[in-house]
Amino acid sequence: MTPYEKLKTVRRSDRPTARDYLDLLFEDRVDLCGDRRFGDDTAITAGIGTLDGVPVTYLATEKGRDLQERMRNQFGCPKPEGYRKAIRLMRQSEKFGRPVVCLVDTLGAYCGAEAEERGQGEAIAESILTLSGLKTPTLSLVIGEGGSGGALALCTTDRVYMLENACYSVISPEGCASILWKDSSRVSDAADALHITAQDMLQFGVAEQIFDEDFKHFPAMCKTIRRQMADDLKLLSTFSLEQLLENRYNRFRKFGIFEEGGVMHGTAL
Amino acid sequence: MQLPFFSKKSSEKPREDLICKQCKATVPAKDAVKNRFICPSCGAYLTMTPQDRLHLVADKDSFTAFRDELKSVNFLHFPGYSEKLEKAVTATGEPDAVVCGTAAIDGTPCALFLMDTRFIMASMGSVVGERITRTFEYATAHRLPVVGFAASGGARMQEGIVSLMQMAKVSAAVQRHAAQRLLYISVLTNPTTGGVTASFAMQGDLILAEPGATVGFAGRRVVEQTTKTALPEGFQSAEFVRDHGFIDKIVPRDALRDTLATLLRLHAPRNGGIA
């Protein structure tokens, strides 16, 4: 499949949504609502549950399972209050020493007028900042689209996993084609140029691991994911807090491909 | 951590005349400086280069640029990016869209970063992200406040996912600076949008903005398409964003230096206080 075909695949409405994964990854789930500031955004499903017996906080962008849900959830594009709910629960997870597990499937943060009025940029900035220094292990899994800052807000984590067809991009190929070439028919070219596939992410070090997709055996697929998450949380919990935060800092500090004094930093394609 | 070396930049080029975007008047460089980069004919704010900005706010000859030899690379072989870079380097005489260093503002030392919209709309790629990150790291190591002048079209899409990661990289450095209880003043200038708004521009302890500057996350056209209605005049203006609670203060250009000086002084380490 070409990058754009992959993107179209993960956008299909018959794919499992975040809640289908939550049902199989976590037990004893209690969903929690609200940012305690303005409202509750159902585009982010959040709560507490156990992963292989360990209590964790989960934060998931939810596209919705039917049209009504999709419309209520802005098709999975979170509003500022969604990110602020996530931030509230991140801080809570730190208080109780729970790891955070994020599931991401979003075209990006919601772009409506009310989102701008309520500080969409500030909400994302605060979410990234909070995860950067959060004193508990953090994981994220991109199950479909990882759209720009709206996805990064939940992906500034110790480990990032992706499904084999999942994509992660600074801008949608549609947006890129329209801005750069004023030509929406060149979406496929934009998808190629942007390098958005899970395999690209592995190469750039943006993701650590890719999981095979096998929706015919969805419970088994989720079991594999759950095992890996549990193993990684076990490993991350052996680090001292200083080491955990140092490793997370370095994980993001390394990003950048440039020349310095004629010497390349990072690997060009 | 690798610290940048200091060097004095002595390549002072003669200033070119400025053209007011609003009334199209040609403003001789000398008058622009004297009038603090406000158009003498119509009062509109002229586009400032980082050097102009330093001239406006920093103490005379106090600025020392961080010396590095960073250079952007078209590592994705993105169509047209190499040419865009070349053009921008030629037009600005700078290797990328941000200038960083240390200076004093009315005697208070600080680290600064100043973004340059003439360079691919000050979009943030690897070099911009790296320079701003190093600025925060330097300020953390030397216990300096940071004053940042944000202006950007957002992440530099020609660098793909690596440009998105700059938001996380800079944010992590801001977080470490903040954890040391050091001051970061973010000044939003026209325009501050996209991934820069959604990261370090909105992470200041204090967020100031210039009058009328566009400040937002999504572009106006994108918002209109999403909302399917025309937006009112002044939507995403600095005043609009302040009225919605996300900017501390709008500061006119001719008061910027004094406001920064006062805020920096108010945060000076106190004897017997908490260091």
Coordinates of C-alpha atoms in Angstrom, one line a residue:
Chain A
M1 CA 0.0 0.0 0.0
T2 CA 1.1 3.6 -0.7
P3 CA 1.2 6.0 2.3
Y4 CA -2.1 7.6 1.2
E5 CA -3.7 4.1 0.8
K6 CA -2.7 3.4 4.4
L7 CA -4.1 6.6 5.6
K8 CA -7.4 5.9 3.8
T9 CA -7.4 2.4 5.3
V10 CA -7.1 3.7 8.9
R11 CA -9.8 6.3 8.2
R12 CA -12.4 3.6 7.3
S13 CA -15.4 3.7 9.6
D14 CA -15.4 -0.1 10.0
R15 CA -12.1 -0.1 11.9
P16 CA -12.3 -0.7 15.6
T17 CA -12.3 2.7 17.5
A18 CA -10.4 3.5 20.6
R19 CA -13.2 2.2 22.9
D20 CA -13.0 -1.3 21.3
Y21 CA -9.3 -1.4 22.3
L22 CA -10.0 0.0 25.8
D23 CA -12.5 -2.9 26.3
L24 CA -9.9 -5.5 25.5
L25 CA -6.8 -3.8 27.0
F26 CA -8.1 -2.8 30.4
E27 CA -10.2 -4.4 33.2
D28 CA -12.2 -2.8 36.0
R29 CA -12.6 0.3 33.8
V30 CA -14.2 3.4 35.2
D31 CA -14.6 6.2 32.6
L32 CA -14.3 9.7 34.0
C33 CA -15.7 13.0 32.6
G34 CA -14.9 16.6 32.6
D35 CA -12.1 19.2 32.8
R36 CA -13.6 20.8 36.0
R37 CA -13.2 24.1 34.1
F38 CA -15.7 24.2 31.3
G39 CA -17.2 20.9 30.2
D40 CA -16.7 17.4 29.0
D41 CA -15.5 16.6 25.6
T42 CA -16.5 13.1 24.6
A43 CA -13.8 13.1 21.8
I44 CA -11.5 12.0 24.6
T45 CA -12.5 8.9 26.6
A46 CA -10.6 8.8 29.8
G47 CA -10.6 6.9 33.0
I48 CA -8.9 4.4 35.3
G49 CA -8.6 0.7 34.9
T50 CA -6.1 -2.1 35.3
L51 CA -3.6 -3.4 32.7
D52 CA -2.6 -6.9 33.7
G53 CA -3.6 -6.1 37.2
V54 CA -1.8 -2.8 37.5
P55 CA -4.0 0.4 37.9
V56 CA -3.4 2.9 35.1
T57 CA -5.0 6.1 33.8
Y58 CA -6.1 5.8 30.1
L59 CA -6.6 8.7 27.8
A60 CA -8.0 8.0 24.3
T61 CA -9.2 10.0 21.4
E62 CA -12.5 8.5 20.3
K63 CA -13.9 9.0 16.8
G64 CA -17.2 7.4 17.7
R65 CA -18.9 4.1 16.6
D66 CA -21.9 5.4 14.8
L67 CA -22.8 8.6 13.0
Q68 CA -24.5 10.2 16.1
E69 CA -21.5 9.5 18.2
R70 CA -19.1 10.7 15.5
M71 CA -20.9 14.0 15.3
R72 CA -20.9 14.4 19.0
N73 CA -17.2 13.7 19.1
Q74 CA -16.4 16.0 16.2
F75 CA -15.2 12.8 14.4
G76 CA -12.4 12.4 17.0
C77 CA -11.0 15.9 17.0
P78 CA -10.7 17.0 20.6
K79 CA -11.7 20.4 21.9
P80 CA -9.6 22.3 24.4
E81 CA -11.8 20.9 27.3
G82 CA -10.9 17.4 26.1
Y83 CA -7.2 18.2 26.4
R84 CA -7.8 19.8 29.8
K85 CA -9.6 16.7 31.0
A86 CA -6.6 14.7 29.9
I87 CA -4.3 17.1 31.7
R88 CA -6.3 16.9 34.9
L89 CA -6.1 13.1 34.8
M90 CA -2.4 13.1 34.0
R91 CA -1.8 15.1 37.2
Q92 CA -4.1 12.8 39.1
S93 CA -2.1 9.8 37.8
E94 CA 1.0 11.4 39.1
K95 CA -0.5 11.9 42.5
F96 CA -1.5 8.2 42.8
G97 CA 1.6 6.9 41.1
R98 CA -0.4 5.4 38.2
P99 CA 1.2 5.0 34.7
V100 CA -0.6 6.8 31.8
V101 CA -1.6 4.9 28.6
C102 CA -2.8 7.0 25.7
L103 CA -4.6 5.7 22.6
V104 CA -4.5 8.1 19.6
D105 CA -6.7 8.2 16.5
T106 CA -7.4 11.8 15.4
L107 CA -7.2 13.9 12.3
G108 CA -6.1 16.6 14.7
A109 CA -7.4 19.0 17.3
Y110 CA -10.8 20.5 16.6
C111 CA -10.6 23.7 14.5
G112 CA -13.9 25.3 15.2
A113 CA -14.3 28.9 16.3
E114 CA -15.2 27.9 19.9
A115 CA -12.0 25.8 20.1
E116 CA -10.0 28.9 19.3
E117 CA -12.0 31.0 21.8
R118 CA -11.2 28.5 24.5
G119 CA -7.5 28.4 23.8
Q120 CA -6.9 25.3 21.7
G121 CA -3.2 26.2 21.3
E122 CA -2.8 26.7 25.0
A123 CA -4.5 23.4 25.8
I124 CA -2.2 21.4 23.6
A125 CA 0.9 23.3 24.8
E126 CA 0.0 22.6 28.4
S127 CA -0.7 18.9 27.6
I128 CA 2.8 18.5 26.0
L129 CA 4.4 20.4 28.9
T130 CA 2.6 18.3 31.5
L131 CA 3.6 15.0 29.9
S132 CA 7.2 16.2 29.5
G133 CA 7.7 16.4 33.2
L134 CA 5.1 13.8 34.5
K135 CA 6.6 11.8 37.3
T136 CA 5.1 8.5 36.2
P137 CA 5.7 6.1 33.3
T138 CA 3.8 7.0 30.1
L139 CA 2.9 5.0 26.9
S140 CA 1.0 5.9 23.8
L141 CA -0.3 3.8 20.9
V142 CA -1.4 5.3 17.6
I143 CA -4.3 3.0 16.4
G144 CA -5.2 5.1 13.3
E145 CA -4.4 8.7 12.5
G146 CA -1.9 10.6 14.5
G147 CA -2.8 14.1 13.3
S148 CA -0.3 16.9 14.2
G149 CA -0.3 18.8 17.5
G150 CA -3.6 17.2 18.4
A151 CA -2.0 13.8 18.5
L152 CA 1.4 15.0 19.9
A153 CA -0.5 16.3 22.9
L154 CA -1.0 12.6 24.0
C155 CA 2.1 11.2 22.4
T156 CA 4.9 13.0 24.4
T157 CA 5.5 9.7 26.2
D158 CA 8.2 7.3 27.2
R159 CA 7.2 4.8 24.5
V160 CA 5.2 5.3 21.3
Y161 CA 3.7 2.3 19.5
M162 CA 1.9 2.2 16.2
L163 CA -0.3 -0.2 14.4
E164 CA 1.1 -1.4 11.1
N165 CA -1.1 0.9 8.9
A166 CA -1.2 3.8 11.4
C167 CA 0.0 7.2 10.3
Y168 CA 1.6 10.1 12.2
S169 CA 2.0 13.5 10.5
V170 CA 2.8 17.2 11.1
I171 CA -0.1 18.1 8.8
S172 CA -2.8 16.1 6.9
P173 CA -1.7 15.4 3.3
E174 CA -4.9 17.2 2.3
G175 CA -3.7 20.3 4.1
C176 CA -0.2 20.0 2.8
A177 CA -1.3 19.7 -0.8
S178 CA -3.7 22.6 -0.5
I179 CA -1.1 25.0 1.2
L180 CA 2.0 24.1 -0.8
W181 CA 0.6 23.3 -4.2
K182 CA -2.9 24.8 -4.1
D183 CA -3.9 21.5 -5.6
S184 CA -6.1 19.1 -3.6
S185 CA -5.6 16.4 -6.2
R186 CA -2.0 16.0 -5.2
V187 CA -2.9 14.5 -1.8
S188 CA -1.1 11.2 -2.6
D189 CA 2.1 13.1 -3.5
A190 CA 1.9 15.0 -0.3
A191 CA 1.5 11.8 1.7
D192 CA 4.6 10.4 0.0
A193 CA 6.6 13.6 0.6
L194 CA 5.6 13.9 4.3
H195 CA 6.7 10.3 5.2
I196 CA 3.8 9.5 7.5
T197 CA 3.8 5.7 7.9
A198 CA 4.5 3.7 11.0
Q199 CA 7.5 2.3 9.2
D200 CA 8.8 5.8 8.7
M201 CA 8.2 6.6 12.4
L202 CA 10.3 3.6 13.4
Q203 CA 13.1 4.8 11.2
F204 CA 13.0 8.3 12.6
G205 CA 12.9 7.0 16.2
V206 CA 9.5 8.6 16.7
A207 CA 8.0 5.2 17.5
E208 CA 9.6 2.2 19.2
Q209 CA 7.4 -0.6 18.0
I210 CA 4.8 -1.6 15.4
F211 CA 2.1 -4.1 16.0
D212 CA 0.6 -6.2 13.2
E213 CA -3.0 -5.6 12.4
D214 CA -5.2 -8.7 12.6
F215 CA -8.8 -7.6 13.0
K216 CA -10.1 -11.1 12.4
H217 CA -8.4 -12.1 15.6
F218 CA -8.9 -8.8 17.4
P219 CA -8.8 -10.1 21.0
A220 CA -5.5 -11.9 20.3
M221 CA -4.1 -8.8 18.7
C222 CA -5.0 -6.8 21.7
K223 CA -3.5 -9.4 24.0
T224 CA -0.2 -9.0 22.2
I225 CA -0.4 -5.2 22.7
R226 CA -1.4 -5.6 26.3
R227 CA 1.6 -7.9 27.0
Q228 CA 4.0 -5.5 25.4
M229 CA 2.5 -2.5 27.4
A230 CA 2.7 -4.5 30.6
D231 CA 6.3 -5.5 30.0
D232 CA 7.3 -2.0 29.1
L233 CA 5.6 -0.6 32.2
K234 CA 7.4 -3.2 34.3
L235 CA 10.7 -2.1 32.8
L236 CA 10.0 1.6 33.1
S237 CA 9.0 1.2 36.8
T238 CA 12.4 -0.2 37.6
F239 CA 14.0 3.2 36.7
S240 CA 14.5 5.8 39.4
L241 CA 12.3 8.9 38.9
E242 CA 15.4 10.9 37.8
Q243 CA 16.4 8.3 35.3
L244 CA 12.8 8.0 33.9
L245 CA 12.6 11.8 33.4
E246 CA 16.2 11.9 32.0
N247 CA 15.4 9.2 29.5
R248 CA 12.2 10.9 28.4
Y249 CA 14.0 14.2 28.0
N250 CA 16.6 12.5 25.8
R251 CA 14.0 10.7 23.8
F252 CA 12.7 14.0 22.5
R253 CA 16.0 15.9 22.8
K254 CA 17.5 13.9 20.0
F255 CA 15.0 14.9 17.3
G256 CA 16.4 17.1 14.7
I257 CA 18.1 16.5 11.4
F258 CA 20.5 19.3 10.4
E259 CA 24.1 20.1 9.6
E260 CA 26.4 21.6 12.2
G261 CA 29.8 22.8 11.1
G262 CA 29.5 20.5 8.0
V263 CA 28.7 17.4 10.2
M264 CA 25.2 15.8 9.9
H265 CA 23.2 15.4 13.0
G266 CA 20.5 12.7 12.6
T267 CA 20.0 10.5 9.6
A268 CA 18.7 11.9 6.3
L269 CA 16.7 9.6 4.1
Chain B
M1 CA 24.9 19.2 27.7
Q2 CA 26.8 21.1 25.1
L3 CA 26.8 24.8 25.6
P4 CA 27.1 27.2 22.7
F5 CA 30.1 29.5 22.6
F6 CA 29.8 33.2 22.6
S7 CA 30.7 35.5 19.7
K8 CA 30.0 39.1 18.9
K9 CA 28.2 39.5 15.7
S10 CA 29.9 42.4 13.9
S11 CA 28.2 42.0 10.5
E12 CA 26.0 45.1 10.8
K13 CA 24.5 45.6 7.4
P14 CA 23.0 49.0 6.5
R15 CA 19.3 48.9 7.1
E16 CA 16.9 48.9 4.2
D17 CA 13.9 51.1 3.9
L18 CA 10.7 49.6 5.2
I19 CA 7.3 49.4 3.5
C20 CA 4.2 49.7 5.6
K21 CA 1.9 46.8 4.7
Q22 CA -1.2 48.8 5.7
C23 CA -0.7 52.2 3.9
K24 CA 2.1 51.2 1.6
A25 CA 4.2 54.2 2.7
T26 CA 7.9 53.8 2.3
V27 CA 9.5 54.4 5.7
P28 CA 13.2 55.3 5.7
A29 CA 15.1 52.9 8.0
K30 CA 16.3 55.9 10.2
D31 CA 12.7 57.0 10.7
A32 CA 11.5 53.5 11.4
V33 CA 14.1 53.1 14.2
K34 CA 13.3 56.5 15.6
N35 CA 9.6 55.8 15.6
R36 CA 10.1 52.3 17.2
F37 CA 8.9 50.6 14.1
I38 CA 5.5 52.1 14.1
C39 CA 4.5 53.6 10.7
P40 CA 4.7 57.4 11.0
S41 CA 1.9 57.9 8.4
C42 CA -0.8 55.4 9.6
G43 CA 0.4 54.0 13.0
A44 CA 0.5 50.4 11.8
Y45 CA 3.2 48.1 13.1
L46 CA 6.0 47.5 10.7
T47 CA 7.5 44.0 10.3
M48 CA 10.6 43.8 12.5
T49 CA 13.7 41.7 12.0
P50 CA 15.3 40.1 15.0
Q51 CA 18.0 42.8 14.8
D52 CA 15.4 45.6 14.9
R53 CA 13.7 43.9 17.8
L54 CA 17.0 43.8 19.7
H55 CA 17.6 47.4 19.0
L56 CA 14.1 48.2 20.4
V57 CA 14.4 46.2 23.7
A58 CA 18.0 45.3 24.5
D59 CA 20.6 47.5 26.1
K60 CA 23.0 48.9 23.5
D61 CA 25.7 46.5 22.5
S62 CA 24.6 44.0 25.2
F63 CA 23.5 41.3 22.8
T64 CA 25.8 38.3 22.2
A65 CA 24.5 35.7 19.7
F66 CA 25.0 32.1 20.4
R67 CA 27.6 31.0 17.9
D68 CA 26.7 27.9 16.1
E69 CA 27.0 26.6 12.6
L70 CA 23.5 25.0 12.3
K71 CA 22.1 24.7 8.8
S72 CA 18.8 23.2 7.7
V73 CA 18.9 20.2 5.4
N74 CA 16.3 18.9 3.0
F75 CA 16.5 15.5 4.5
L76 CA 13.1 14.3 3.2
H77 CA 14.0 15.5 -0.3
F78 CA 10.8 17.5 -0.1
P79 CA 9.9 19.1 -3.4
G80 CA 11.0 22.7 -3.5
Y81 CA 12.4 22.9 0.0
S82 CA 16.0 23.3 -0.9
E83 CA 15.2 26.2 -3.2
K84 CA 13.0 27.8 -0.5
L85 CA 15.8 27.5 2.0
E86 CA 18.3 29.0 -0.4
K87 CA 16.1 32.0 -1.1
A88 CA 15.4 32.6 2.5
V89 CA 19.1 32.5 3.4
T90 CA 19.9 35.0 0.7
A91 CA 17.1 37.3 1.6
T92 CA 17.8 37.4 5.3
G93 CA 21.5 36.7 5.6
E94 CA 20.6 34.3 8.4
P95 CA 20.9 30.5 8.3
D96 CA 17.3 30.0 9.6
A97 CA 14.3 31.6 11.2
V98 CA 15.4 32.4 14.7
V99 CA 18.2 34.4 16.3
C100 CA 19.3 33.5 19.9
G101 CA 21.7 34.8 22.4
T102 CA 22.0 36.7 25.7
A103 CA 21.5 40.4 26.3
A104 CA 20.6 42.8 29.1
I105 CA 17.3 44.6 29.3
D106 CA 17.7 47.8 31.4
G107 CA 20.6 46.0 33.1
T108 CA 18.9 42.7 33.7
P109 CA 20.7 39.8 31.9
C110 CA 18.5 37.3 30.1
A111 CA 18.6 34.8 27.3
L112 CA 16.6 35.7 24.2
F113 CA 15.2 34.1 21.1
L114 CA 13.7 36.2 18.3
M115 CA 11.9 34.6 15.4
D116 CA 12.1 36.0 11.9
T117 CA 9.0 35.8 9.6
R118 CA 11.0 36.7 6.6
F119 CA 12.5 33.2 6.7
I120 CA 9.8 30.8 5.4
M121 CA 7.2 32.5 7.7
A122 CA 9.4 31.6 10.7
S123 CA 8.2 28.0 10.4
M124 CA 9.8 25.7 12.9
G125 CA 12.1 23.0 11.6
S126 CA 15.0 21.2 13.1
V127 CA 17.3 24.2 13.3
V128 CA 14.7 26.5 14.9
G129 CA 13.8 23.8 17.4
E130 CA 17.4 23.1 18.2
R131 CA 18.3 26.8 18.7
I132 CA 15.4 27.5 21.0
T133 CA 16.0 24.3 22.9
R134 CA 19.7 25.3 23.4
T135 CA 18.6 28.7 24.5
F136 CA 16.5 27.3 27.3
E137 CA 19.2 24.8 28.2
Y138 CA 21.7 27.6 28.4
A139 CA 19.4 29.7 30.5
T140 CA 18.7 26.8 32.9
A141 CA 22.4 26.1 33.3
H142 CA 23.2 29.8 33.9
R143 CA 20.0 30.6 35.9
L144 CA 18.8 33.2 33.4
P145 CA 15.3 34.3 32.5
V146 CA 14.2 33.8 28.9
V147 CA 12.5 36.4 26.9
G148 CA 11.2 34.9 23.6
F149 CA 9.7 36.8 20.7
A150 CA 7.4 34.3 19.0
A151 CA 6.2 34.7 15.4
S152 CA 5.5 31.7 13.2
G153 CA 3.3 30.1 10.6
G154 CA 3.7 26.9 12.6
A155 CA 5.7 23.7 12.1
R156 CA 7.8 23.5 8.9
M157 CA 5.9 20.8 7.0
Q158 CA 8.8 20.2 4.6
E159 CA 10.6 18.5 7.5
G160 CA 7.6 16.2 8.1
I161 CA 7.3 14.5 11.5
V162 CA 10.7 15.8 12.7
S163 CA 9.3 19.3 12.7
L164 CA 6.3 18.1 14.9
M165 CA 8.9 16.6 17.3
Q166 CA 10.5 20.1 17.7
M167 CA 7.3 21.1 19.6
A168 CA 8.0 18.3 22.1
K169 CA 11.7 19.0 22.2
V170 CA 11.4 22.7 23.0
S171 CA 8.6 22.0 25.5
A172 CA 10.7 19.6 27.4
A173 CA 13.5 22.3 27.7
V174 CA 10.9 24.9 28.8
Q175 CA 9.7 22.4 31.4
R176 CA 13.2 21.9 32.8
H177 CA 13.8 25.7 32.9
A178 CA 10.5 26.1 34.7
A179 CA 11.3 23.3 37.2
Q180 CA 14.3 25.5 38.3
R181 CA 11.8 28.3 39.0
L182 CA 13.2 30.5 36.3
L183 CA 11.2 33.1 34.5
Y184 CA 10.0 32.8 30.9
I185 CA 8.3 35.7 29.2
S186 CA 6.7 34.9 25.9
V187 CA 6.0 37.9 23.6
L188 CA 3.6 37.1 20.8
T189 CA 4.2 39.0 17.6
N190 CA 2.4 39.0 14.3
P191 CA 1.6 36.2 13.5
T192 CA 1.9 33.5 16.1
T193 CA 0.0 30.4 14.9
G194 CA 0.0 26.6 14.6
G195 CA 2.5 24.4 16.3
V196 CA 4.3 27.4 17.8
T197 CA 1.1 28.6 19.5
A198 CA 0.5 24.9 20.6
S199 CA 3.9 24.7 22.3
F200 CA 6.4 27.2 23.6
A201 CA 4.6 30.4 22.7
M202 CA 1.8 29.5 25.2
Q203 CA 4.1 28.1 27.9
G204 CA 5.4 31.4 29.2
D205 CA 4.9 32.3 32.9
L206 CA 3.9 35.7 31.4
I207 CA 2.5 36.0 27.9
L208 CA 2.6 39.4 26.3
A209 CA 1.4 40.4 22.8
E210 CA 1.7 43.2 20.4
P211 CA -1.5 45.1 19.6
G212 CA -3.3 43.6 16.6
A213 CA -1.0 40.6 16.3
T214 CA -2.7 37.4 14.9
V215 CA -2.6 34.7 17.6
G216 CA -4.3 31.4 17.0
F217 CA -3.9 27.7 16.5
A218 CA -5.8 26.9 13.3
G219 CA -5.7 29.2 10.3
R220 CA -8.6 31.5 9.8
R221 CA -9.7 29.8 6.6
V222 CA -9.6 26.4 8.3
V223 CA -11.8 27.6 11.1
E224 CA -14.2 29.1 8.7
Q225 CA -14.4 25.9 6.8
T226 CA -15.0 23.9 10.0
T227 CA -17.5 26.3 11.4
K228 CA -19.1 27.0 8.0
T229 CA -19.6 30.7 8.9
A230 CA -17.7 33.9 8.3
L231 CA -15.7 34.9 11.3
P232 CA -16.0 38.4 12.8
E233 CA -13.4 41.1 12.3
G234 CA -10.7 40.7 15.0
F235 CA -11.2 37.0 15.5
Q236 CA -7.7 35.7 16.6
S237 CA -6.4 39.1 17.2
A238 CA -4.2 39.5 20.3
E239 CA -7.0 41.6 21.9
F240 CA -9.5 38.8 21.2
V241 CA -7.2 36.2 22.7
R242 CA -6.6 38.4 25.8
D243 CA -10.3 38.9 26.2
H244 CA -10.7 35.1 26.2
G245 CA -8.1 34.8 29.0
F246 CA -5.0 33.5 27.3
I247 CA -2.7 36.6 27.2
D248 CA -1.6 38.6 30.2
K249 CA -1.2 41.9 28.6
I250 CA -1.1 43.7 25.3
V251 CA 1.9 45.9 25.2
P252 CA 2.3 48.6 22.6
R253 CA 5.7 48.7 20.9
D254 CA 6.8 51.9 22.4
A255 CA 6.2 50.5 25.9
L256 CA 7.7 47.1 25.3
R257 CA 11.2 47.7 26.6
D258 CA 10.0 49.3 29.8
T259 CA 7.4 46.6 30.5
L260 CA 10.0 43.9 30.0
A261 CA 12.5 45.7 32.2
T262 CA 9.9 46.1 35.0
L263 CA 8.8 42.4 34.8
L264 CA 12.4 41.2 34.8
R265 CA 13.2 43.4 37.8
L266 CA 10.2 42.1 39.7
H267 CA 11.6 38.6 39.2
A268 CA 15.1 39.4 40.2
P269 CA 16.5 36.9 42.8
R270 CA 16.1 38.4 46.3
N271 CA 18.5 38.3 49.2
G272 CA 17.1 36.0 51.8
G273 CA 14.3 35.0 49.5
I274 CA 13.9 31.7 47.7
A275 CA 16.7 31.3 45.2

